[in-house]
Amino acid sequence: MSKQGLVVNDFCITFSTVNGSGSATANTTLMRALFKMGIPVSSKNIFPSNIQGLPTWYTLRLSKDGYMGRVEQDDIIVAMNPATLHKEVQYLAPGGVFLLPDDFNFENPREDLIIYRMPVKKLVKDAEVPPSLRDYISNMVYVGVLCFLLGIDLDLIHQALDFQFKGRQKPIDQNYQVVEAAYLWSKQNLVKKDPYAAEKMHGTDDCIMTDGNTAGALGSIFGGVQFTGWYPITPATSLAESLIEYLPKYRVDPETGKDTYAVVQSEDELAAIGMAIGAGWGGLRSMTSTSGPGLSLMSEYIGLAYYAEVPVVIWDVQRVGPSTGMPTRTAQGDLTQANFISHGDKNMIILIPGSIQECFEFGWRAFDIAERLQTPVIVLSDLDFGMNMWTSKKFEYPDQPMDRGKVLWEGDMEEFLAKHGGEWGRYRDVDGDGIPWRTLPGNTHPKSGYFARGTSHNEDTGYTEDPEKWEIIFNRIANKFETGKQYLPKAIADESQKAALGIIASGSADPAVQEARDLLIKQGIKTDYLRIRSLPFDTEVEDFLKKHEQLVVLDINRDGQLNQLLTMTYPAYAAKTTSLAHLDGLPLNAKWVETQILSLKEVK
Amino acid sequence: MTTPLPNPAIQTVNKAGLSKGDYKGLPSTLCQGCGHNGVAAQIVAACYEMNLVPEKVVKFSGIGCSSKSPTYFLGRSFSFNGLHGRMPSLALGGMFADHTLKAIGVSGDGDTASIGLGQFKHMVRRNLPMVYIVENNGVYGLTKGQFSATAERGLQLKKQGTNPYLPVDIAMEALISNATFVARSFAGDPRQVKELLKAAIAHNGIAVLDIISPCVTFHNHENSFHSYSFGKEHEEPLHEISYVPPKEDITVEDFEEGTTREVVMHDGSQVVLKKLEKEYDPRDRWQALHMLEDAHSHDWLVTGLIYVDPEVPSMFDIYNIPETPLNRTPNEKLRPSREALDEVNRLMF
Ligand SMILES: Cc1ncc(C[n+]2csc(CCOP(=O)(O)OP(=O)(O)O)c2C)c(N)n1
Ligand code: SF4
Ligand SMILES: [Mg+2]
C-alpha cells in the first residue's frame, strides 16, 4: 500500500463484543495508546442494560481534526460476537475492514470488504493464564492484531496496561503477553491490505482522557462539596462513585486526619434529595446525582428547596425516557422536566455543560451559584458525556474564589444588627437584589435561629396566609432570579461566519454541530452558532435570535425541548425558528445535522 | 456573642442560666385538648431540666398537626418543617452540617407509618442520633379524620366507615429495624413522657418515642386504643422511670433494692427503672418484641422504656468527620490546591 493511499488518523473502529466479556480493558487500552500517540480520540460505548450476555459495541474514533462526535459508519469492525456478525457487516463503510476469530462461521456477503481472521483460540490457549481468565484475555488478541495493522507501538500498550492495573505486575504481564503474541503472529501471517494507519501527531498536548462523570465529580471536589446523598442509577452512578474514589485523596484535612466531606448512599432518591437539602440548609456545599427516574422522584423536595431558599446542586445525567426507557442510551429529554420541576410557579436554574472540561467547571461553579442565590441548581449532563471516554482539554483550576453567598455567623450577625436597626429577618430583602441573608444551624447568636418551612411564610419565617405577605416573598424570589442571571454562565456565540442562518444547541449536541458546520461551510453554507449553557436565558440569547434571519434549534429529544423553551420565552422569534429534534438513543452525529440543514427550504 | 444571657427578671433559672420561658415557642394553634400540646409542653420541660441551650438544639418535622408542633416549643432553635413523611432524610443532612447539635424530630403516625415508613426505618437502621417523636393518634388529623396506618382494625370513623386492616406498630417496626432506643408513652401521662424524653435526649443514637396522643376532634372514641379514656384505663407501665443526669448520686430512696434496674447512658447519665410486676429487661430485644406481642393480645397499652442499647455507635461515630461542625470548615480546607489539580490532570489518562 503506497503512503499516498493511506488513511491516517481519521477513521473509526468498532468492537463488537458480548456484555460482561471484559472487553472494556482491551478497548480502553487501545484508546490510551492512541491518545499517547497524540491522536485525538473519543469513544462511544453502546451497551445493553444488562450485566452479561447481550451484544455491546464500543467505537473508537480517531480524528486528526479533533472531531469528537459519533459517526454513522465504521471503517473497521472487530467482531467478537458470533451472534451479530451479519448485522455488523452492514455498518461497514465501503472497502471497510472486518476482523473476526478464525473459528467463526461467516460467509462474507460483501465483496468490497477486507477480512482478517485471527487465531484467537490458539493464541489464548498458548498463553499461560488460568482457564477462568481465558475469555477475558481473548480480547487482547485483537489489540495485538490492530497494533500490527495500524502501526501502534507495543510499548504504548504496555504503558496503558500499567496505568490500567495501577502497576500490578501479574495482570499487566498476563495481558501484555497475549498482545505481544498476537502482534508477532500478525507480523508473520498477515498481509496488510487496508489503508488505515495510526501515526504520531501532537493533537493531545495539554489534553487528558476522561469521562464527564469523573469530570463532574472532580469539579465538585474542587468546588468544595461537603455532602452528597445519592442513589445508584445508570448513567449517573459513576459520578457518585468517582466522588467516593477521589474525595479521600483530596479532601482529608492533613491537620486533623478528618474528612471534610460525607457521602451517604440513601434508600431512594426521595431521601437522596432530602439529605442533600438538609445539608444545604445546614450550610454545607451539598449535592446529589441522578438520572431521569430519580429526578422525577425528587420533584417535591426540589420545590421545597426553591421556596424555603435552600442551596443544593442536582446532577441529572440524562438517559432516554419516558419511564425506565433506555437506561443505557443518551438523550437530552429532561430539559423541560428540569425547567418546570415541582408544582406551583417557580424558577429553576439549569446548567448545561457542553464539554468534558465544562463538566468539571460546572462542577464547582454550580455550588457558587446555588449558595449565592440560595436555590437549587440542576446540572444537565447526559450519558454521552457522563459515561464515554473523551479526549478533553485539561481541567482548569477555578478562576474565582468560592462564593459562599450571604451567610451570617455570630460576629456577622452582631454587625448586621448594628447596621440594620437591630433587626434581621431570614427572608427580608435588605440589599434590593432579592437575595436575603441566611444563618446556619449551630449559630449560637440568640437572634440567629429561624423556622424554615415550605408552607407560606412572611419575611421573618412566620406562618401566614395573608395574601400581601405571600406576594412579597413570592415576588422577591422572582426578582432574585432576574438579578441572579449575572452569576450564570452565558451562552457562547460564534458569529465569525456572519451568517443569516443561526444554529442553537446545547450540551452534548455540540461536537456534532461543530463538525456539521465545517461540513456545511465546505459547501458554501455559512452558519452562526449559539451554544446555550444555562437557563433562565439571558440577553445574549435574545440578541442572537433577533440578529439571525433563520434559526435552527437542535435537540436530542423527540419534542424539541430547547426550542419549546426558547419559543415560550421569546415568542416573537418563533416564526423564523425550525426545530431539529432527533432521538434514537445514540449521540447526535454531524452527518444527520448536515443533511437536515441542507434539506431546509430556504438554505442555499 | 456566644452564650445567651439569662433574663434577670425571671427568678428560676437552670444550670444553663435560662428560664423556662427561654424554651417556649409560639402559642399553639392546635385544637384545645389535642394530645400534641401536652407533648410540646413536656419537651419544653425536659429541655429545661436537661439544661439544653436552645441554639444547640435543632428541630425537624414532617407534615401534619403533630409536625406543626415544633413551632410551639424552643422558639429560639433552628427548625425545618419539611415534607410529609420525609423528615428523616432532611434531618440527616441537616445534622451532618453540625453534628454537635441535639436534634428533636416530631412526626405523626401518618407521617411516620404511612407515607414515611421507608425513611423512618432507614433512619433507625443508620442510628441517626436524634430524638424521634411520633405523636400517634391513629388518624390523619390535619386532613380531617382519615384512618392512619396505626389505626386498629374495626375502628369506626365518621366519614371513613370501618377500618378493615391490621395496624402498624411503630415500636415494633423500630425494634426490628435495629433501633437502639424504643419507648412508648401516653400524652396523658406527662411525668412519664418527660422522663422518657430526658432519657431519649441523653441517648447517643436514634431514640424512637411512640407517644399515644389523642386527636380530640377526629378520633377520641372511648374504646379506641388512641383515646384518652382508653389510655387512662389500659395504660400498663412496664416500670416507673426516672432519668438521673451524669455525675449525680442516684438517690434510691424510691427504689427498693432488687426492684430497680439502671441503664447507664452513653454520657454517663442513668435511667432508673422501677419494676412494677414483670421481670422486664429493656436490653433484650427478643423480650421486647415478645412483650409487645403479648400486649396486643391483651389490649394493653404498655408504656415505658421498651428497649435500649447505649453502646451502639451512632451514625456520626461511623463517619470520620471532624469534631468541629462541618459547616464551620473554612474554605481553604474545602478546595484542593493547584498542585492537586495538576496531579488530577496527570491521572486522567
Ligand atoms: C405528599 C403529601 N401528601 C399528602 C399530604 C396531605 N397531608 C397533610 S398532613 C397528612 C396526614 C397527617 O397525619 P399524621 O402524620 O398522623 O399527623 P396528625 O395530623 O394526625 O398529627 C396528610 C395526608 C401532604 N401534605 N403531602
Ligand atoms: S385535628 Fe386532632 S390532631 Fe389535629 S390539632 Fe385537632 S385534635 Fe390535634
Ligand atoms: Mg395522626
mmCIF file of C-alpha atoms and ligand atoms in Angstrom, chain B residues 36 66 108-110 135-141 148, ligand 3:
data_model
loop_
_atom_site.group_PDB
_atom_site.id
_atom_site.type_symbol
_atom_site.label_atom_id
_atom_site.label_comp_id
_atom_site.label_asym_id
_atom_site.label_seq_id
_atom_site.Cartn_x
_atom_site.Cartn_y
_atom_site.Cartn_z
ATOM 1 C CA HIS B 36 -49.846 17.017 70.807
ATOM 2 C CA SER B 66 -48.164 16.836 65.027
ATOM 3 C CA GLY B 108 -47.268 11.857 63.270
ATOM 4 C CA ASP B 109 -48.464 8.319 62.752
ATOM 5 C CA GLY B 110 -49.462 9.090 59.184
ATOM 6 C CA GLU B 135 -47.409 11.739 68.149
ATOM 7 C CA ASN B 136 -49.603 8.787 67.422
ATOM 8 C CA ASN B 137 -53.362 9.369 67.232
ATOM 9 C CA GLY B 138 -54.331 6.629 64.819
ATOM 10 C CA VAL B 139 -55.737 9.158 62.421
ATOM 11 C CA TYR B 140 -54.806 11.864 59.966
ATOM 12 C CA GLY B 141 -55.657 14.945 61.958
ATOM 13 C CA SER B 148 -53.800 6.132 59.501
HETATM 14 MG MG MG C 3 -52.037 11.199 63.214
#
